[in-house]
Amino acid sequence: MSRTIRTFEATIPNQQQVRDDLDQLGWAASKLWNVGRYYAQEQWDETGEIPDDGELKAELKGHERYTDLHSQSSQRVLEELAEAFNGWFGKRRNGDDRARPPGYRKNGDSHPRSTVSFKAAGFKHDAQFTRVRLSKGRNLKEHRSDFILCEYQTRPGVDLTEWDIQQVRAVYKRDEWRLQFVCRTTIDPEPPGDGVAGVDLGICNFAAVSFGGESVLYPGGALKEDEYYFSKKKAKCDDSSSREATRLDRKRTGRRTHFLHALSKATVKECVERGVGTLVVGDLGGIREDDENGESRNWGDHGNLDLHGWAFDRFTTLLDYKAEAEGIDVELVSERDTSKSCSACGHTDDTQRVERGLYVCEKCDTVANADVNGAENIRQKVLPSLATDGGDRDNGWLAQPAVHLFDRSEGVFAPREQL
């Protein structure tokens, strides 16, 4: 038995009735963020340390901006602020000198509408009439009703009564408010089989998947095109925090997220069809770390931009929960030497990757797609290859993987010949 968490987004049919109240909460969340950001800056200037979320909550609990929101909603704002500072510290530790600490939430002279989170005590779900009641803070209750009653409509096929709703978030997107339901349930799916597949993550091919006997490549061309396009468009903005720059960032993030969802879904689907019960993924946790000489790794101008923009961790997270729902275990393993070793005979040589995309073994004459060879080596870290037992297993599939491309018009991956 295992627990799984999903987030379902819903529109609000009675938008006009609740918009003003949700605006008040969204602005209050931005103001509280700014109060916390100012306090954190003061502490940094005085002590050289950033306060954690516990100190922020204790210090600001009596502030009027804190009591604009339900207490749990205010706590979540300050938790997010602390998480943003931790993320900044982490990037700096990993050598990203361009990383900037979280800023203030301002849009000219006004505040943007921030996301407002409601935990168990801050909302009440009415499944019969598909609506949810969201609590206000004490300050706002004095002027309006005590709560906001939002109707909601999820996509077809989603039944929230089958889930335990942990949290509700009010999110302002594309000039309207929406609701996100963070839900949990317990599942115990049977694995599709006992097969093992390996996944190698990279730049030109975002993912190469080896099933041992056949392989699939998922090029990242569509994602790279988006990254370059939006980077150039944003560079033309006079102010990186302008409305246009913010719009471009949101659109880029949305398209990237959809790409990663589509890719993880396609990968899991292929695993289910082939009876895979274990999915082994190369761990890219150290991809931005220093090299053996203590200097920042240089992957070339294009490589550095790609690695900075691509969310490998995000993809692994999506892959993990989609695989879990199908009963497939996901394991992370080190990628050390997987690009240098021959997956057919095990011989290791730094010179065998003769060019990008091609791997030739000087010992056994195996010719392979370099990414597929890496994926097969990753697979073998959990399940040793049968090719090392002296057999004559055909390994032509290493050089001739199937290629699945991202279809922008449909938003899915499909075999190249279909497109």
Short mmCIF file of C-alpha atoms in Angstrom, two decimals:
data_model
loop_
_atom_site.label_atom_id
_atom_site.label_comp_id
_atom_site.label_asym_id
_atom_site.label_seq_id
_atom_site.Cartn_x
_atom_site.Cartn_y
_atom_site.Cartn_z
CA MET A 1 0.00 0.00 0.00
CA SER A 2 1.30 3.47 -0.83
CA ARG A 3 0.02 7.00 -0.71
CA THR A 4 -0.15 9.16 -3.80
CA ILE A 5 -0.81 12.86 -4.11
CA ARG A 6 -2.41 14.64 -7.06
CA THR A 7 -3.36 18.24 -7.77
CA PHE A 8 -6.55 18.90 -9.72
CA GLU A 9 -7.29 22.33 -11.14
CA ALA A 10 -10.82 23.67 -11.41
CA THR A 11 -12.48 26.74 -12.87
CA ILE A 12 -14.84 28.92 -10.79
CA PRO A 13 -18.28 29.32 -12.47
CA ASN A 14 -19.36 32.07 -10.03
CA GLN A 15 -16.23 34.11 -10.76
CA GLN A 16 -18.02 37.48 -10.72
CA GLN A 17 -19.51 36.87 -7.28
CA VAL A 18 -16.25 35.87 -5.57
CA ARG A 19 -13.63 37.78 -7.54
CA ASP A 20 -13.46 40.85 -5.27
CA ASP A 21 -13.10 38.74 -2.12
CA LEU A 22 -10.39 36.58 -3.70
CA ASP A 23 -8.62 39.73 -4.88
CA GLN A 24 -8.52 40.95 -1.28
CA LEU A 25 -6.91 37.70 -0.13
CA GLY A 26 -4.44 37.65 -3.03
CA TRP A 27 -3.30 41.19 -2.33
CA ALA A 28 -3.06 40.46 1.39
CA ALA A 29 -0.79 37.46 0.66
CA SER A 30 1.53 39.69 -1.39
CA LYS A 31 1.67 42.31 1.35
CA LEU A 32 2.49 39.66 3.98
CA TRP A 33 5.25 38.30 1.74
CA ASN A 34 6.73 41.78 1.49
CA VAL A 35 6.55 42.29 5.25
CA GLY A 36 8.37 38.99 5.76
CA ARG A 37 10.90 39.88 3.06
CA TYR A 38 11.64 43.22 4.77
CA TYR A 39 12.09 41.53 8.16
CA ALA A 40 14.41 38.92 6.62
CA GLN A 41 16.53 41.70 5.09
CA GLU A 42 16.81 43.44 8.46
CA GLN A 43 17.99 40.23 10.12
CA TRP A 44 20.45 39.62 7.30
CA ASP A 45 21.93 43.10 7.72
CA GLU A 46 22.21 42.74 11.50
CA THR A 47 23.28 39.11 11.93
CA GLY A 48 24.34 37.82 8.50
CA GLU A 49 21.68 35.09 8.73
CA ILE A 50 18.24 34.64 7.20
CA PRO A 51 15.43 33.67 9.62
CA ASP A 52 13.70 30.34 9.03
CA ASP A 53 9.93 29.96 8.70
CA GLY A 54 9.53 29.33 12.44
CA GLU A 55 11.12 32.66 13.34
CA LEU A 56 9.15 34.47 10.63
CA LYS A 57 5.86 33.10 11.97
CA ALA A 58 6.69 33.90 15.59
CA GLU A 59 7.82 37.44 14.78
CA LEU A 60 4.98 38.39 12.44
CA LYS A 61 2.09 36.57 14.11
CA GLY A 62 0.76 39.81 15.56
CA HIS A 63 1.21 41.90 12.42
CA GLU A 64 -1.98 43.23 10.84
CA ARG A 65 -1.02 41.78 7.46
CA TYR A 66 -0.77 38.35 9.10
CA THR A 67 -4.37 38.60 10.37
CA ASP A 68 -5.70 39.62 6.96
CA LEU A 69 -5.58 35.91 6.11
CA HIS A 70 -6.59 32.74 7.89
CA SER A 71 -3.71 31.76 10.18
CA GLN A 72 -2.84 28.65 8.14
CA SER A 73 -2.84 30.70 4.93
CA SER A 74 -0.47 33.24 6.48
CA GLN A 75 1.81 30.46 7.70
CA ARG A 76 2.01 29.04 4.20
CA VAL A 77 3.05 32.43 2.74
CA LEU A 78 5.95 32.65 5.19
CA GLU A 79 6.90 29.01 4.58
CA GLU A 80 7.12 29.75 0.86
CA LEU A 81 9.32 32.78 1.57
CA ALA A 82 11.69 30.63 3.66
CA GLU A 83 11.73 27.97 0.93
CA ALA A 84 12.62 30.63 -1.66
CA PHE A 85 15.58 31.78 0.45
CA ASN A 86 16.73 28.17 0.90
CA GLY A 87 16.55 27.67 -2.87
CA TRP A 88 18.66 30.77 -3.41
CA PHE A 89 21.28 29.57 -0.90
CA GLY A 90 21.35 26.19 -2.61
CA LYS A 91 22.03 27.71 -6.02
CA ARG A 92 24.79 29.87 -4.61
CA ARG A 93 26.39 26.86 -2.96
CA ASN A 94 26.34 25.08 -6.32
CA GLY A 95 28.23 27.94 -7.94
CA ASP A 96 25.38 29.83 -9.61
CA ASP A 97 26.59 33.42 -9.21
CA ARG A 98 23.60 34.73 -11.15
CA ALA A 99 21.11 33.50 -8.57
CA ARG A 100 19.24 36.32 -6.82
CA PRO A 101 17.42 36.19 -3.47
CA PRO A 102 13.61 36.34 -3.55
CA GLY A 103 12.37 39.84 -4.24
CA TYR A 104 9.39 41.89 -3.18
CA ARG A 105 6.04 41.25 -4.80
CA LYS A 106 5.31 44.52 -6.56
CA ASN A 107 3.77 45.41 -9.90
CA GLY A 108 4.52 49.09 -10.32
CA ASP A 109 2.80 50.82 -7.42
CA SER A 110 0.45 47.92 -6.73
CA HIS A 111 0.72 44.37 -5.44
CA PRO A 112 0.08 41.34 -7.66
CA ARG A 113 -2.45 38.72 -6.64
CA SER A 114 -0.50 35.98 -4.90
CA THR A 115 -1.62 32.38 -4.53
CA VAL A 116 -3.51 31.78 -1.28
CA SER A 117 -3.36 28.31 0.30
CA PHE A 118 -6.02 26.89 2.63
CA LYS A 119 -5.22 23.89 4.78
CA ALA A 120 -7.75 21.66 6.55
CA ALA A 121 -9.01 24.27 9.02
CA GLY A 122 -9.32 26.94 6.33
CA PHE A 123 -11.76 25.31 3.92
CA LYS A 124 -14.90 23.18 3.87
CA HIS A 125 -15.76 21.05 0.85
CA ASP A 126 -19.37 20.58 -0.26
CA ALA A 127 -19.23 17.70 -2.74
CA GLN A 128 -22.99 17.56 -3.27
CA PHE A 129 -23.17 21.07 -4.72
CA THR A 130 -19.55 21.12 -6.05
CA ARG A 131 -18.46 24.12 -4.06
CA VAL A 132 -15.89 24.94 -1.39
CA ARG A 133 -15.98 27.46 1.43
CA LEU A 134 -12.75 29.40 1.98
CA SER A 135 -12.02 31.20 5.26
CA LYS A 136 -10.91 34.83 5.54
CA GLY A 137 -8.63 36.38 8.10
CA ARG A 138 -9.97 38.30 11.09
CA ASN A 139 -9.30 41.74 9.57
CA LEU A 140 -11.28 41.07 6.41
CA LYS A 141 -14.16 39.47 8.29
CA GLU A 142 -14.96 42.84 9.84
CA HIS A 143 -15.93 44.33 6.50
CA ARG A 144 -17.38 41.41 4.56
CA SER A 145 -18.84 37.97 5.17
CA ASP A 146 -16.77 35.47 7.14
CA PHE A 147 -16.02 33.21 4.17
CA ILE A 148 -15.98 32.95 0.37
CA LEU A 149 -18.26 30.35 -1.22
CA CYS A 150 -16.72 29.25 -4.53
CA GLU A 151 -18.38 26.96 -6.99
CA TYR A 152 -15.94 24.80 -8.96
CA GLN A 153 -15.79 22.68 -12.09
CA THR A 154 -13.03 20.13 -12.68
CA ARG A 155 -12.14 18.46 -15.96
CA PRO A 156 -14.31 15.48 -17.01
CA GLY A 157 -13.56 12.25 -15.20
CA VAL A 158 -12.30 13.83 -11.96
CA ASP A 159 -14.33 12.88 -8.88
CA LEU A 160 -13.00 14.61 -5.77
CA THR A 161 -15.10 12.37 -3.51
CA GLU A 162 -12.62 9.59 -4.32
CA TRP A 163 -9.81 11.64 -2.80
CA ASP A 164 -8.85 13.06 0.57
CA ILE A 165 -8.47 16.81 -0.03
CA GLN A 166 -5.43 18.03 1.88
CA GLN A 167 -5.27 21.61 0.68
CA VAL A 168 -7.07 24.10 -1.56
CA ARG A 169 -5.20 26.86 -3.38
CA ALA A 170 -6.70 29.94 -4.97
CA VAL A 171 -4.49 30.79 -7.97
CA TYR A 172 -4.77 33.81 -10.26
CA LYS A 173 -4.08 32.71 -13.83
CA ARG A 174 -4.83 34.35 -17.16
CA ASP A 175 -6.86 37.17 -15.60
CA GLU A 176 -9.13 34.96 -13.53
CA TRP A 177 -9.09 32.99 -10.30
CA ARG A 178 -8.90 29.21 -10.30
CA LEU A 179 -8.86 26.57 -7.60
CA GLN A 180 -6.30 23.82 -7.15
CA PHE A 181 -7.23 20.83 -4.99
CA VAL A 182 -4.23 19.01 -3.52
CA CYS A 183 -5.51 15.50 -2.83
CA ARG A 184 -4.22 12.26 -1.38
CA THR A 185 -5.33 8.67 -1.65
CA THR A 186 -4.00 5.19 -0.90
CA ILE A 187 -3.27 2.91 -3.84
CA ASP A 188 -1.90 -0.61 -4.23
CA PRO A 189 -1.55 -1.26 -7.98
CA GLU A 190 -0.09 -4.48 -9.36
CA PRO A 191 3.14 -3.87 -11.33
CA PRO A 192 2.79 -4.46 -15.10
CA GLY A 193 5.55 -7.08 -14.96
CA ASP A 194 9.06 -7.76 -13.72
CA GLY A 195 10.97 -6.09 -16.56
CA VAL A 196 13.57 -3.37 -16.05
CA ALA A 197 14.06 -0.21 -18.14
CA GLY A 198 16.83 2.39 -17.97
CA VAL A 199 16.51 6.14 -18.60
CA ASP A 200 19.39 8.41 -19.59
CA LEU A 201 18.65 12.16 -19.41
CA GLY A 202 20.49 14.60 -21.62
CA ILE A 203 20.46 17.77 -23.70
CA CYS A 204 19.79 16.94 -27.37
CA ASN A 205 17.72 13.91 -26.44
CA PHE A 206 15.94 14.80 -23.22
CA ALA A 207 15.41 11.11 -22.49
CA ALA A 208 16.69 7.85 -23.93
CA VAL A 209 14.92 4.74 -22.67
CA SER A 210 16.36 1.23 -22.94
CA PHE A 211 14.08 -1.76 -22.43
CA GLY A 212 16.84 -4.30 -23.19
CA GLY A 213 16.18 -5.44 -26.74
CA GLU A 214 14.57 -2.21 -27.92
CA SER A 215 14.92 1.47 -27.18
CA VAL A 216 13.14 4.82 -27.59
CA LEU A 217 14.56 8.33 -27.95
CA TYR A 218 12.64 11.45 -26.89
CA PRO A 219 14.36 14.50 -28.47
CA GLY A 220 14.15 17.76 -26.58
CA GLY A 221 14.07 19.98 -29.66
CA ALA A 222 10.65 21.46 -28.90
CA LEU A 223 11.72 22.36 -25.39
CA LYS A 224 15.01 23.87 -26.56
CA GLU A 225 13.19 25.97 -29.13
CA ASP A 226 10.93 27.35 -26.43
CA GLU A 227 13.85 28.12 -24.13
CA TYR A 228 15.73 30.10 -26.79
CA TYR A 229 12.60 31.83 -28.07
CA PHE A 230 11.41 33.05 -24.67
CA SER A 231 14.93 34.01 -23.57
CA LYS A 232 15.31 36.27 -26.60
CA LYS A 233 11.82 37.75 -26.19
CA LYS A 234 12.45 38.50 -22.52
CA ALA A 235 15.82 40.09 -23.31
CA LYS A 236 13.94 42.73 -25.29
CA CYS A 237 11.94 43.77 -22.22
CA ASP A 238 13.21 46.94 -20.58
CA ASP A 239 12.42 45.63 -17.10
CA SER A 240 12.79 41.96 -16.13
CA SER A 241 9.93 42.39 -13.64
CA SER A 242 7.56 44.13 -16.09
CA ARG A 243 4.13 42.77 -16.91
CA GLU A 244 5.34 41.57 -20.33
CA ALA A 245 8.38 39.82 -18.84
CA THR A 246 6.18 38.15 -16.22
CA ARG A 247 3.76 37.03 -18.92
CA LEU A 248 6.59 35.51 -20.93
CA ASP A 249 7.95 33.69 -17.87
CA ARG A 250 4.54 32.22 -17.10
CA LYS A 251 4.02 31.10 -20.68
CA ARG A 252 7.47 29.52 -20.85
CA THR A 253 6.92 27.74 -17.54
CA GLY A 254 3.53 26.47 -18.68
CA ARG A 255 4.87 25.08 -21.93
CA ARG A 256 7.86 23.49 -20.22
CA THR A 257 5.62 21.89 -17.60
CA HIS A 258 3.30 20.51 -20.28
CA PHE A 259 6.28 19.08 -22.18
CA LEU A 260 7.55 17.32 -19.06
CA HIS A 261 4.07 15.99 -18.21
CA ALA A 262 3.67 14.64 -21.75
CA LEU A 263 7.13 13.06 -21.72
CA SER A 264 6.72 11.37 -18.33
CA LYS A 265 3.27 10.10 -19.33
CA ALA A 266 4.60 8.69 -22.61
CA THR A 267 7.53 7.00 -20.85
CA VAL A 268 5.29 5.30 -18.29
CA LYS A 269 2.88 4.20 -21.05
CA GLU A 270 5.74 2.50 -22.92
CA CYS A 271 6.81 0.78 -19.70
CA VAL A 272 3.31 -0.54 -19.02
CA GLU A 273 3.02 -1.93 -22.55
CA ARG A 274 6.31 -3.78 -22.12
CA GLY A 275 5.69 -5.19 -18.65
CA VAL A 276 8.27 -3.04 -16.88
CA GLY A 277 8.13 -3.15 -13.08
CA THR A 278 11.30 -1.18 -12.34
CA LEU A 279 12.38 2.06 -14.01
CA VAL A 280 16.02 3.03 -13.38
CA VAL A 281 16.89 6.70 -13.93
CA GLY A 282 20.36 8.22 -14.12
CA ASP A 283 20.82 10.69 -11.28
CA LEU A 284 21.82 14.13 -12.56
CA GLY A 285 22.13 15.61 -9.08
CA GLY A 286 25.77 16.55 -9.63
CA ILE A 287 25.44 17.86 -13.16
CA ARG A 288 26.09 21.46 -12.08
CA GLU A 289 28.81 20.63 -9.57
CA ASP A 290 32.50 21.50 -10.02
CA ASP A 291 34.76 19.28 -12.09
CA GLU A 292 37.73 17.29 -10.80
CA ASN A 293 39.87 20.46 -10.83
CA GLY A 294 37.46 22.32 -8.56
CA GLU A 295 36.24 24.57 -11.38
CA SER A 296 32.68 25.05 -12.60
CA ARG A 297 31.83 22.56 -15.31
CA ASN A 298 31.59 24.11 -18.76
CA TRP A 299 29.19 22.35 -21.12
CA GLY A 300 29.55 24.94 -23.88
CA ASP A 301 27.44 28.03 -24.49
CA HIS A 302 24.37 26.09 -25.59
CA GLY A 303 24.82 23.36 -23.01
CA ASN A 304 25.07 25.76 -20.08
CA LEU A 305 21.89 27.55 -21.16
CA ASP A 306 20.06 24.26 -21.61
CA LEU A 307 21.11 22.85 -18.26
CA HIS A 308 20.19 26.07 -16.50
CA GLY A 309 16.71 26.11 -17.99
CA TRP A 310 15.74 22.46 -17.99
CA ALA A 311 14.06 21.03 -14.95
CA PHE A 312 15.54 17.52 -14.77
CA ASP A 313 14.45 17.21 -11.14
CA ARG A 314 10.93 18.23 -12.11
CA PHE A 315 10.79 15.54 -14.78
CA THR A 316 12.00 12.87 -12.36
CA THR A 317 9.33 13.90 -9.86
CA LEU A 318 6.58 13.68 -12.50
CA LEU A 319 7.91 10.35 -13.72
CA ASP A 320 8.00 9.00 -10.18
CA TYR A 321 4.37 9.69 -9.30
CA LYS A 322 3.02 8.62 -12.70
CA ALA A 323 4.98 5.38 -12.44
CA GLU A 324 3.82 4.83 -8.87
CA ALA A 325 0.19 4.97 -10.00
CA GLU A 326 0.94 2.03 -12.35
CA GLY A 327 2.81 -0.01 -9.74
CA ILE A 328 6.24 0.74 -11.25
CA ASP A 329 9.18 1.40 -8.92
CA VAL A 330 11.54 4.25 -9.85
CA GLU A 331 15.16 4.03 -8.74
CA LEU A 332 17.87 6.70 -9.10
CA VAL A 333 21.40 5.45 -9.77
CA SER A 334 24.71 7.17 -10.40
CA GLU A 335 25.56 7.98 -14.03
CA ARG A 336 29.28 7.51 -13.42
CA ASP A 337 30.99 5.93 -16.48
CA THR A 338 27.66 5.11 -18.17
CA SER A 339 28.68 7.25 -21.18
CA LYS A 340 32.17 5.69 -21.39
CA SER A 341 31.37 1.97 -21.03
CA CYS A 342 30.17 -0.39 -23.73
CA SER A 343 26.80 -1.82 -22.71
CA ALA A 344 27.45 -4.94 -24.81
CA CYS A 345 30.84 -6.05 -23.43
CA GLY A 346 31.56 -3.71 -20.51
CA HIS A 347 34.81 -2.30 -21.93
CA THR A 348 35.49 1.27 -20.75
CA ASP A 349 37.44 3.85 -22.72
CA ASP A 350 37.17 7.65 -22.76
CA THR A 351 37.70 7.71 -26.55
CA GLN A 352 34.87 5.39 -27.54
CA ARG A 353 32.27 8.14 -27.81
CA VAL A 354 33.64 9.28 -31.17
CA GLU A 355 31.15 12.13 -31.64
CA ARG A 356 27.88 13.41 -30.18
CA GLY A 357 25.28 10.72 -30.69
CA LEU A 358 27.63 7.90 -31.75
CA TYR A 359 29.40 5.29 -29.61
CA VAL A 360 31.81 2.73 -31.09
CA CYS A 361 33.48 0.03 -28.99
CA GLU A 362 37.01 -0.78 -30.13
CA LYS A 363 36.94 -4.14 -28.31
CA CYS A 364 33.73 -5.77 -29.57
CA ASP A 365 32.95 -3.41 -32.51
CA THR A 366 29.51 -2.55 -31.16
CA VAL A 367 28.06 0.58 -32.77
CA ALA A 368 25.38 2.31 -30.72
CA ASN A 369 23.51 5.51 -30.28
CA ALA A 370 25.44 7.11 -27.42
CA ASP A 371 22.36 8.01 -25.38
CA VAL A 372 20.84 4.56 -25.79
CA ASN A 373 24.15 3.00 -24.76
CA GLY A 374 24.06 5.15 -21.61
CA ALA A 375 20.46 4.17 -20.90
CA GLU A 376 21.30 0.48 -21.26
CA ASN A 377 24.26 0.86 -18.88
CA ILE A 378 21.92 2.50 -16.38
CA ARG A 379 19.47 -0.39 -16.79
CA GLN A 380 22.23 -2.92 -16.20
CA LYS A 381 23.07 -1.33 -12.85
CA VAL A 382 19.93 -3.00 -11.53
CA LEU A 383 19.71 -5.95 -13.92
CA PRO A 384 23.03 -7.22 -15.34
CA SER A 385 23.00 -7.53 -19.12
CA LEU A 386 22.62 -10.96 -20.68
CA ALA A 387 25.16 -9.84 -23.29
CA THR A 388 28.02 -10.41 -20.84
CA ASP A 389 27.36 -14.14 -20.45
CA GLY A 390 29.04 -15.11 -23.73
CA GLY A 391 25.83 -15.25 -25.74
CA ASP A 392 25.38 -13.73 -29.19
CA ARG A 393 22.35 -11.58 -28.42
CA ASP A 394 21.51 -9.23 -31.31
CA ASN A 395 22.35 -5.67 -30.27
CA GLY A 396 21.36 -3.83 -33.43
CA TRP A 397 18.64 -2.09 -31.43
CA LEU A 398 21.37 -0.09 -29.68
CA ALA A 399 22.09 1.75 -32.92
CA GLN A 400 18.51 1.95 -34.21
CA PRO A 401 16.22 3.32 -31.50
CA ALA A 402 12.64 4.32 -32.17
CA VAL A 403 12.22 8.10 -32.11
CA HIS A 404 9.17 9.75 -30.55
CA LEU A 405 8.70 13.47 -31.20
CA PHE A 406 6.63 16.07 -29.38
CA ASP A 407 3.57 17.00 -31.44
CA ARG A 408 2.82 20.64 -30.60
CA SER A 409 -0.63 20.53 -32.19
CA GLU A 410 -1.76 17.63 -29.97
CA GLY A 411 0.53 18.23 -27.00
CA VAL A 412 1.67 14.59 -26.91
CA PHE A 413 4.62 12.43 -27.97
CA ALA A 414 4.17 10.16 -30.98
CA PRO A 415 6.41 7.97 -33.17
CA ARG A 416 8.25 10.05 -35.76
CA GLU A 417 6.74 8.12 -38.67
CA GLN A 418 3.23 9.09 -37.50
CA LEU A 419 4.11 12.77 -37.56
#
